[in-house]
Tab-separated table of C-alpha atoms in Angstrom:
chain	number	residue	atom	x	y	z
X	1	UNK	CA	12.713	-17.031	-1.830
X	2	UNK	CA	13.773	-14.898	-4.338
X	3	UNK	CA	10.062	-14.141	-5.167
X	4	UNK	CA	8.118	-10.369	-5.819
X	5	UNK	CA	4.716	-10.324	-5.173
X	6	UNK	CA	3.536	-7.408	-7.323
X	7	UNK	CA	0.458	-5.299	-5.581
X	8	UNK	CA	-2.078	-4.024	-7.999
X	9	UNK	CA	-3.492	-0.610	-6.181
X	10	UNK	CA	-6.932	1.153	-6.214
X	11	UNK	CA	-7.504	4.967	-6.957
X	12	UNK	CA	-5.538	5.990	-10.052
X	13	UNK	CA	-8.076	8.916	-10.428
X	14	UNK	CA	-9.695	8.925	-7.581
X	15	UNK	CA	-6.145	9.121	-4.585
X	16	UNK	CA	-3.822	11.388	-7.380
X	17	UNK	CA	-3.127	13.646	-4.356
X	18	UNK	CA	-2.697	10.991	-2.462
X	19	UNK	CA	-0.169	9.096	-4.548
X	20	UNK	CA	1.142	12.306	-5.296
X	21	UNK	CA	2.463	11.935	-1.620
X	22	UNK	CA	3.010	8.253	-1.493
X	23	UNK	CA	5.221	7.153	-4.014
X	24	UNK	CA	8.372	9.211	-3.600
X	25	UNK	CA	8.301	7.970	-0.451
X	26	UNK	CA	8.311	4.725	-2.202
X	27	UNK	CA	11.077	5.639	-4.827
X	28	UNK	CA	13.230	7.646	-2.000
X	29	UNK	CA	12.882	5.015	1.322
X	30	UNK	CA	12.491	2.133	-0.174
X	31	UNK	CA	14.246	0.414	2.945
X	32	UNK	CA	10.823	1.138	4.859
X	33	UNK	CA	8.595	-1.549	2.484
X	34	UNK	CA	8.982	-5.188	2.722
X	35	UNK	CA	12.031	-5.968	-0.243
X	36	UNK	CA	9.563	-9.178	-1.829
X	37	UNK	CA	6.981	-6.810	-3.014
X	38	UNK	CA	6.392	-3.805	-5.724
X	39	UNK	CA	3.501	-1.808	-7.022
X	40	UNK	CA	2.254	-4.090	-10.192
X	41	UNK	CA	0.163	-1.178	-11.078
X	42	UNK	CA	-2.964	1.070	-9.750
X	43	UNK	CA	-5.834	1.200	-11.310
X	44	UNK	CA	-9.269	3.564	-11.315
X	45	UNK	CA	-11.112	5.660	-13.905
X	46	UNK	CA	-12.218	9.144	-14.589
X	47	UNK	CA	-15.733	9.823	-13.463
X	48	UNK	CA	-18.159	10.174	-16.037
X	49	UNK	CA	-16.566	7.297	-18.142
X	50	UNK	CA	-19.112	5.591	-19.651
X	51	UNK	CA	-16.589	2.081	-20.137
X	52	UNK	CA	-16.640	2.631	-16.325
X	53	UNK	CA	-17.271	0.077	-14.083
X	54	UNK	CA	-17.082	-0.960	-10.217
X	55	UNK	CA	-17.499	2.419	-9.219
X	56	UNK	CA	-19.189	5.726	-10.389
X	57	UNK	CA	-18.760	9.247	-8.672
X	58	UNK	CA	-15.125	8.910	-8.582
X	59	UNK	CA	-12.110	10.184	-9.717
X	60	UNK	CA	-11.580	13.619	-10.627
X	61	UNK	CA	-8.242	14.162	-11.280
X	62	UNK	CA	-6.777	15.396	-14.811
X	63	UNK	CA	-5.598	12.170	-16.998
X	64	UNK	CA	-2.560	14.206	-18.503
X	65	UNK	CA	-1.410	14.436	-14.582
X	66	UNK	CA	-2.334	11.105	-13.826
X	67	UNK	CA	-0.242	10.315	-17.002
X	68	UNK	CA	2.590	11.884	-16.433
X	69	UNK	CA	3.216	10.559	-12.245
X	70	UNK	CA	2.791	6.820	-13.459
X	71	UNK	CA	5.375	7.612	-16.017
X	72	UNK	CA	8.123	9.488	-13.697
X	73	UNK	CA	7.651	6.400	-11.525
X	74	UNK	CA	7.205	3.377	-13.978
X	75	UNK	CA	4.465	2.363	-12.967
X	76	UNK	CA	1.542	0.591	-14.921
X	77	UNK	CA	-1.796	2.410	-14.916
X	78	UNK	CA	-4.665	0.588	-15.607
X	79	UNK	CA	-7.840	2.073	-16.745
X	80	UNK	CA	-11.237	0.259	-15.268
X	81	UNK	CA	-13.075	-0.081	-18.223
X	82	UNK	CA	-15.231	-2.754	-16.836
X	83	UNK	CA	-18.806	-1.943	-17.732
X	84	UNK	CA	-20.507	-5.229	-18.405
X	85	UNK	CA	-23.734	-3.984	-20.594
X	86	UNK	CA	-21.596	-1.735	-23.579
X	87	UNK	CA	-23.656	-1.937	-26.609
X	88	UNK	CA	-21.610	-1.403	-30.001
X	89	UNK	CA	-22.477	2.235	-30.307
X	90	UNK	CA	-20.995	3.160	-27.212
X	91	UNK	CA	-17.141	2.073	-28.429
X	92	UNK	CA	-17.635	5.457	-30.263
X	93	UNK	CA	-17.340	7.813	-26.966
X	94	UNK	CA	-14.657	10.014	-26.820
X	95	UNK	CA	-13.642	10.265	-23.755
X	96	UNK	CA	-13.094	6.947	-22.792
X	97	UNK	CA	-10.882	6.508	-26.572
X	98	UNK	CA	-8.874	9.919	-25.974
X	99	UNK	CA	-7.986	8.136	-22.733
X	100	UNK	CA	-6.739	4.841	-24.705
X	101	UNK	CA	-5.027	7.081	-26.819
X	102	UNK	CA	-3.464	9.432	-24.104
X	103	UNK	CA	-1.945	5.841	-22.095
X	104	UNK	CA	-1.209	3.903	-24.956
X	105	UNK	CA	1.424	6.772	-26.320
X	106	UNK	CA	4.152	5.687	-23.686
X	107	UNK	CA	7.339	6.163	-26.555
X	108	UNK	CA	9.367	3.593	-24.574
X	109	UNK	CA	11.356	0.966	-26.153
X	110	UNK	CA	10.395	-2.773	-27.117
X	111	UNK	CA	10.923	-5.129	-24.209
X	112	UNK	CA	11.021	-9.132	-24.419
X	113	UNK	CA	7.674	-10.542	-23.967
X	114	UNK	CA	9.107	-13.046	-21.311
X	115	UNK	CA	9.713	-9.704	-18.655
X	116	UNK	CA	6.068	-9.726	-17.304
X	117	UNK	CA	6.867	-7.530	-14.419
X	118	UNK	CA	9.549	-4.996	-16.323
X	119	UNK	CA	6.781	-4.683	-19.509
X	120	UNK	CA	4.063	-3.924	-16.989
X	121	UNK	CA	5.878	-0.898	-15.407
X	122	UNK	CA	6.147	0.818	-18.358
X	123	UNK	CA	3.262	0.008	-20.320
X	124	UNK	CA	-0.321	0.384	-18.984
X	125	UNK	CA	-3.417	-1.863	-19.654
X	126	UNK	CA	-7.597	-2.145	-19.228
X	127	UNK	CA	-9.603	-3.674	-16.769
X	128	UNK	CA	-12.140	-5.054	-18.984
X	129	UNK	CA	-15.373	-7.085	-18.682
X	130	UNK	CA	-17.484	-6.450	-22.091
X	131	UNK	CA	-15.966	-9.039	-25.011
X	132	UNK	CA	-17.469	-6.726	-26.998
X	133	UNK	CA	-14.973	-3.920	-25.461
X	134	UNK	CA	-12.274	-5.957	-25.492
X	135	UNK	CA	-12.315	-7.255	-28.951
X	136	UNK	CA	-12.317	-3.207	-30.077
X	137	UNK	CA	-9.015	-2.446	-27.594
X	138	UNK	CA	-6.869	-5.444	-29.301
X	139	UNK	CA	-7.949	-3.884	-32.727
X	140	UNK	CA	-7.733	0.090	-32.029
X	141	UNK	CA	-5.363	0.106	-29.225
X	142	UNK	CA	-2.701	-3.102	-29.100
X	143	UNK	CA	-0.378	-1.558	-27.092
X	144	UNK	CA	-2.290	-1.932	-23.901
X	145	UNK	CA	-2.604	-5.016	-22.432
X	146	UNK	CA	-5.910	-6.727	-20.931
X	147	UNK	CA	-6.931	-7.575	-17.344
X	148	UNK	CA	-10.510	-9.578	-17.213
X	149	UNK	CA	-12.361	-7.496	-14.872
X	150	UNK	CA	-13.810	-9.456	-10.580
X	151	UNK	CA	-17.437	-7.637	-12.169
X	152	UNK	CA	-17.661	-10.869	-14.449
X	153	UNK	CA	-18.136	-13.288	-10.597
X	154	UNK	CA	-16.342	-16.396	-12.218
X	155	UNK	CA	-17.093	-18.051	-8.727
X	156	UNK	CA	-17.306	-21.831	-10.663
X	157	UNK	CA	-13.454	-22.763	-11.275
X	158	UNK	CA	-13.946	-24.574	-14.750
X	159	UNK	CA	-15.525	-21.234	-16.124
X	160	UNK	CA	-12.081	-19.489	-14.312
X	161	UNK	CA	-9.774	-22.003	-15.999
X	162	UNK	CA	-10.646	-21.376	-19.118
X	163	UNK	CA	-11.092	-17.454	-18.512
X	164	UNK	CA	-7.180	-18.125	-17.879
X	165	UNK	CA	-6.662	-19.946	-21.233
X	166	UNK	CA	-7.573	-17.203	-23.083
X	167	UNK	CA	-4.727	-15.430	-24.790
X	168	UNK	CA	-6.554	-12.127	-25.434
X	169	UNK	CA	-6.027	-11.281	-21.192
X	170	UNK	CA	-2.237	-10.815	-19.449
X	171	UNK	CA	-4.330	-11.457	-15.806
X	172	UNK	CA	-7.769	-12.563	-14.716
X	173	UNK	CA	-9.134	-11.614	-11.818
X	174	UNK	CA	-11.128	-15.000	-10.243
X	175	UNK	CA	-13.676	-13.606	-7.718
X	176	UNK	CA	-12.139	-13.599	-4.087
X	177	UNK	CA	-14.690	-16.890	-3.047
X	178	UNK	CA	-11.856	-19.074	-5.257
X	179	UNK	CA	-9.189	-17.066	-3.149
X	180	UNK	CA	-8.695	-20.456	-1.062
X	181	UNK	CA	-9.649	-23.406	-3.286
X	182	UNK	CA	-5.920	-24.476	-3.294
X	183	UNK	CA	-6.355	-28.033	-4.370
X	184	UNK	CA	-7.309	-26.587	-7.826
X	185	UNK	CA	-5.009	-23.633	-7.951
X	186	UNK	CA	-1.886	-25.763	-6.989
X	187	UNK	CA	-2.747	-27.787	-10.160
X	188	UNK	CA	-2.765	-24.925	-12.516
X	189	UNK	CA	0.583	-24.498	-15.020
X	190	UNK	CA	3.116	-21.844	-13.635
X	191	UNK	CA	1.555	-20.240	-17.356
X	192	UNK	CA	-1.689	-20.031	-15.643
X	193	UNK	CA	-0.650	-19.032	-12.468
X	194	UNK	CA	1.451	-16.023	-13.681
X	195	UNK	CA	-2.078	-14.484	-14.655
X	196	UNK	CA	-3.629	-14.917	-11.668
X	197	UNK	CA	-4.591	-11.793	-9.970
X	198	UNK	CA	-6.433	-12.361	-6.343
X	199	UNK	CA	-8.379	-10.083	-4.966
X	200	UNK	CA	-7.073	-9.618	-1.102
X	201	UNK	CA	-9.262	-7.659	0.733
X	202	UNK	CA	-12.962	-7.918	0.029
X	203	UNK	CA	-15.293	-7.587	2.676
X	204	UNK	CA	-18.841	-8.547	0.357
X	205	UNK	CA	-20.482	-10.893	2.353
X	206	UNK	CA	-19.030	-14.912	1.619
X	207	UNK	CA	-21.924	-15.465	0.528
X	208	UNK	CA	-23.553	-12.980	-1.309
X	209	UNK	CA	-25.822	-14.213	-4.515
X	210	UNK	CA	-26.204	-10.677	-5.581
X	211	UNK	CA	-22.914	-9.443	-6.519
X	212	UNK	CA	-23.500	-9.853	-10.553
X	213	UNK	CA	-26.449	-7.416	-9.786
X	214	UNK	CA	-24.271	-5.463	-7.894
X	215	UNK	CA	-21.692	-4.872	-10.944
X	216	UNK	CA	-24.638	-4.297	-13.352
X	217	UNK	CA	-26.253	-1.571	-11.323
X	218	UNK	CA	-23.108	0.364	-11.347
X	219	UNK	CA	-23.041	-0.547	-15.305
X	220	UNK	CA	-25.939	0.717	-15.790
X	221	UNK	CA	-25.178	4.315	-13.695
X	222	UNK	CA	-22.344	5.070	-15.578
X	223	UNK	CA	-24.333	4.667	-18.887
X	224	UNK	CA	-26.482	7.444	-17.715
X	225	UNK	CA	-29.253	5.198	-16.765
X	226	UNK	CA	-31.479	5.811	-14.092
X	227	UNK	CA	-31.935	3.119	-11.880
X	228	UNK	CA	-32.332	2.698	-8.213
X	229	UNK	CA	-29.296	2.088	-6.111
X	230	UNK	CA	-28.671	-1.424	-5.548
X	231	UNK	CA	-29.736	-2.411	-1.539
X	232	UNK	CA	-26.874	-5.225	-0.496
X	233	UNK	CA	-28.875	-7.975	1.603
X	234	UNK	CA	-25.862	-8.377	4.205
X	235	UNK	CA	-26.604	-7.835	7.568
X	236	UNK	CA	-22.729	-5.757	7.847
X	237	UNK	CA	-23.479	-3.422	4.624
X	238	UNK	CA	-25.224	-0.960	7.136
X	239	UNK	CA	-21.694	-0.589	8.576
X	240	UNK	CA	-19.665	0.244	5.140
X	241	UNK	CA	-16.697	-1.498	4.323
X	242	UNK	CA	-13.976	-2.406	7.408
X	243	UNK	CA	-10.500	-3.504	7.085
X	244	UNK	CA	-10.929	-5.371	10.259
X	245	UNK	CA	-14.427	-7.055	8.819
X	246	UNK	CA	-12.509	-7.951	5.764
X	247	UNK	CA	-9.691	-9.680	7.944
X	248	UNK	CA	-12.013	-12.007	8.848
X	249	UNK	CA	-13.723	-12.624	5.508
X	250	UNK	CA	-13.044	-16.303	4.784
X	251	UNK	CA	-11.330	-15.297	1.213
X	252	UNK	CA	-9.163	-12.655	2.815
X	253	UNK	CA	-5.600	-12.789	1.577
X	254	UNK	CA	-2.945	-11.579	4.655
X	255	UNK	CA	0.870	-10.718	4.242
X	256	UNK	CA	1.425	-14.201	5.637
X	257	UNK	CA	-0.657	-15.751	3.215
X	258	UNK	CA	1.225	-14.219	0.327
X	259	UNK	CA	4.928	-15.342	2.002
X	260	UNK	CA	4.090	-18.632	3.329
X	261	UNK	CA	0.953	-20.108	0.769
X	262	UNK	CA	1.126	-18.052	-2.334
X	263	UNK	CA	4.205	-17.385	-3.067
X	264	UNK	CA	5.593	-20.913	-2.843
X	265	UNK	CA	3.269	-22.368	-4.803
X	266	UNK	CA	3.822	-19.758	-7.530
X	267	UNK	CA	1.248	-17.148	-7.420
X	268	UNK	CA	2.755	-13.323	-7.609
X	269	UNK	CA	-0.064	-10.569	-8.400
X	270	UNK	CA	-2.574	-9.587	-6.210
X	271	UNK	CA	-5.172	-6.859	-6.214
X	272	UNK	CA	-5.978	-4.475	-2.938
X	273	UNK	CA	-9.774	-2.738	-3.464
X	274	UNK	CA	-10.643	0.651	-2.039
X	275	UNK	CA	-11.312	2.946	-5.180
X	276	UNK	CA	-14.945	3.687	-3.146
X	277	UNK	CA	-13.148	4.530	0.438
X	278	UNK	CA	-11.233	7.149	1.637
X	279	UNK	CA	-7.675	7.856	0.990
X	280	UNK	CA	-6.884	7.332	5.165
X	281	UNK	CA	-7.845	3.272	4.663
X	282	UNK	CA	-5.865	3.582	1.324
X	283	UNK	CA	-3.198	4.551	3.499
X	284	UNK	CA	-3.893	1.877	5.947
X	285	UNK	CA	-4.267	-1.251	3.153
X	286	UNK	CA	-0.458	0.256	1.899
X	287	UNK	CA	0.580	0.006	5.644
X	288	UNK	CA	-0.235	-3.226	6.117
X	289	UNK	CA	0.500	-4.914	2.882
X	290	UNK	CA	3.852	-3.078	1.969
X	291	UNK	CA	5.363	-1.182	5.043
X	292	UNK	CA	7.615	-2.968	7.541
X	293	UNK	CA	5.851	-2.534	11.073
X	294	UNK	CA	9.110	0.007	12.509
X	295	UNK	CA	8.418	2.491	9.733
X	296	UNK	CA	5.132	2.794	9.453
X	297	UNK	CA	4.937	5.819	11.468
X	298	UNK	CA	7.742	7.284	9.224
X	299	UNK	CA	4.647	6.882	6.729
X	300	UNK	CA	1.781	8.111	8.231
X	301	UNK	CA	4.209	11.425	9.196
X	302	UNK	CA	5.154	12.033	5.810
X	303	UNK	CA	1.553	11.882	4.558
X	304	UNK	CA	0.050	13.381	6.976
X	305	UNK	CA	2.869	16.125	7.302
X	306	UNK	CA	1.054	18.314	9.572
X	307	UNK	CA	1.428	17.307	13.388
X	308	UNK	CA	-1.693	18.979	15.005
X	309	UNK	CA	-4.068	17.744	12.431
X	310	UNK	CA	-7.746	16.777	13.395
X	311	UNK	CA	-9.322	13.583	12.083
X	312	UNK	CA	-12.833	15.168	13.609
């Protein structure tokens, strides 16, 4: 297959350093990553964002920085802008719109509209949930393109369809319990397919009923509001999150999953979470989805870098 599955990475704020370290190894060895995939984009937010969503706390590196290493690389950045309870007089904040500003001002040339993956390396988008958001981003700031946010749990595949019919959004991101419902998905139009954006690696309980809550806690944190922290009900979320717990999630997407299920049947984007973990299971996610087994060493060397260093 002559086929690119394009990753869409966590921590655009929040793993700078990190990335910082990891993608001229991507740009210099490419020979050590798998040749059918590229970074789509990575995404995060400043902390303190008020458009924020998914996480709060995170993400303290300077924009123009973050700016300027997505550019050198060509590399989408996406800002996660997906607070689900913005009220019209918050589209005034200035942070969040000197941000739209800063990564809408890319100066590079017109492309054709029918290179998805060549446009979205060089131009950078929104995660968004809020119509209300989104409407004011396709009238103040057209050159970045919209991604409808996981936070809005479209778990019932009619409401997904049509989520994908809307012309307003390049991808949608279908919560990860429609990850398998391949019946359905095999019926879409290639049209519909090409904006499909699966979530891989979630490790939120099967499950779960509470996950809208979930996303609207977090809304409401990074409006300022002071709410008690939402208390999952699974009996694992004493444990954190774990790659190897999310392996065994029944909507986890594997490497073999992408090259042998989605892939053929036209599916290409898929998103890898982590913008609440550490950069060493960042690391690990990139490992596994991206690096061929024989080099992964070569990896963890050249981020590491120092030989006698102490995980404890």
């Amino acid at each position: 297959m002559n086929i690119t599955a394009h990753y869409h990475l966590p921590g655009l704020f929040e793993f700078y350093e990190f990335y910082k370290l990891f993608l001229p190894l991507w740009h210099t060895h490419r020979d050590w990553f798998y040749e059918w995939c590229d970074i789509g984009s990575i995404y995060g937010a400043p902390m303190d964002c008020i458009w924020g969503g998914g996480r709060t706390g995170f993400g303290e590196a300077d924009a123009s920085d973050v700016f300027v290493l997505m550019k050198e690389y060509r590399i989408s950045a996406r800002l996660t802008f997906s607070n689900s309870l913005l009220k019209k007089e918050h589209l005034a904040d200035k942070k969040c719109n000197d941000l739209c500003t800063k990564f809408s001002n890319l100066d590079e040339p017109a492309l054709s509209e029918s290179d998805r993956s060549h446009r979205n390396s060089v131009r950078n988008g929104v995660i968004v949930h809020s119509d209300l958001l989104s409407d004011y981003l396709r009238q103040n700031y057209p050159k970045l393109y919209l991604v409808s946010s996981t936070t809005k749990v479209l778990t019932d595949f009619a409401d997904f369809k049509e989520e994908l019919n809307r012309p307003e959004f390049e991808y949608v991101v279908p919560d990860f319990r429609l990850n398998k419902d391949f019946a359905r998905l095999s019926a879409l139009t290639q049209m519909q397919k090409d904006k499909v954006e699966f979530l891989c690696n979630e490790c939120c309980d099967f499950t779960c009923k509470n996950r809208r809550r979930c996303y609207e806690n977090v809304s409401h944190k990074n409006l300022g509001v002071d709410v008690p922290d939402h208390k999952c009900s699974s009996e694992d979320a004493a444990g954190g999150y774990r790659f190897s717990l999310a392996m065994k999630n029944p909507g986890f997407i594997g490497i073999q999953d992408i090259l042998n299920t989605y892939l053929p049947i036209g599916f290409t984007n898929f998103k890898i979470e982590g913008r609440g973990l550490g950069s060493a299971i960042v690391l690990e996610f990139l490992l596994y989805y991206m690096t061929k087994p024989e080099y992964q060493l070569e990896v963890r060397e050249a981020i590491y870098l120092d030989s006698m260093l102490d995980l404890f």
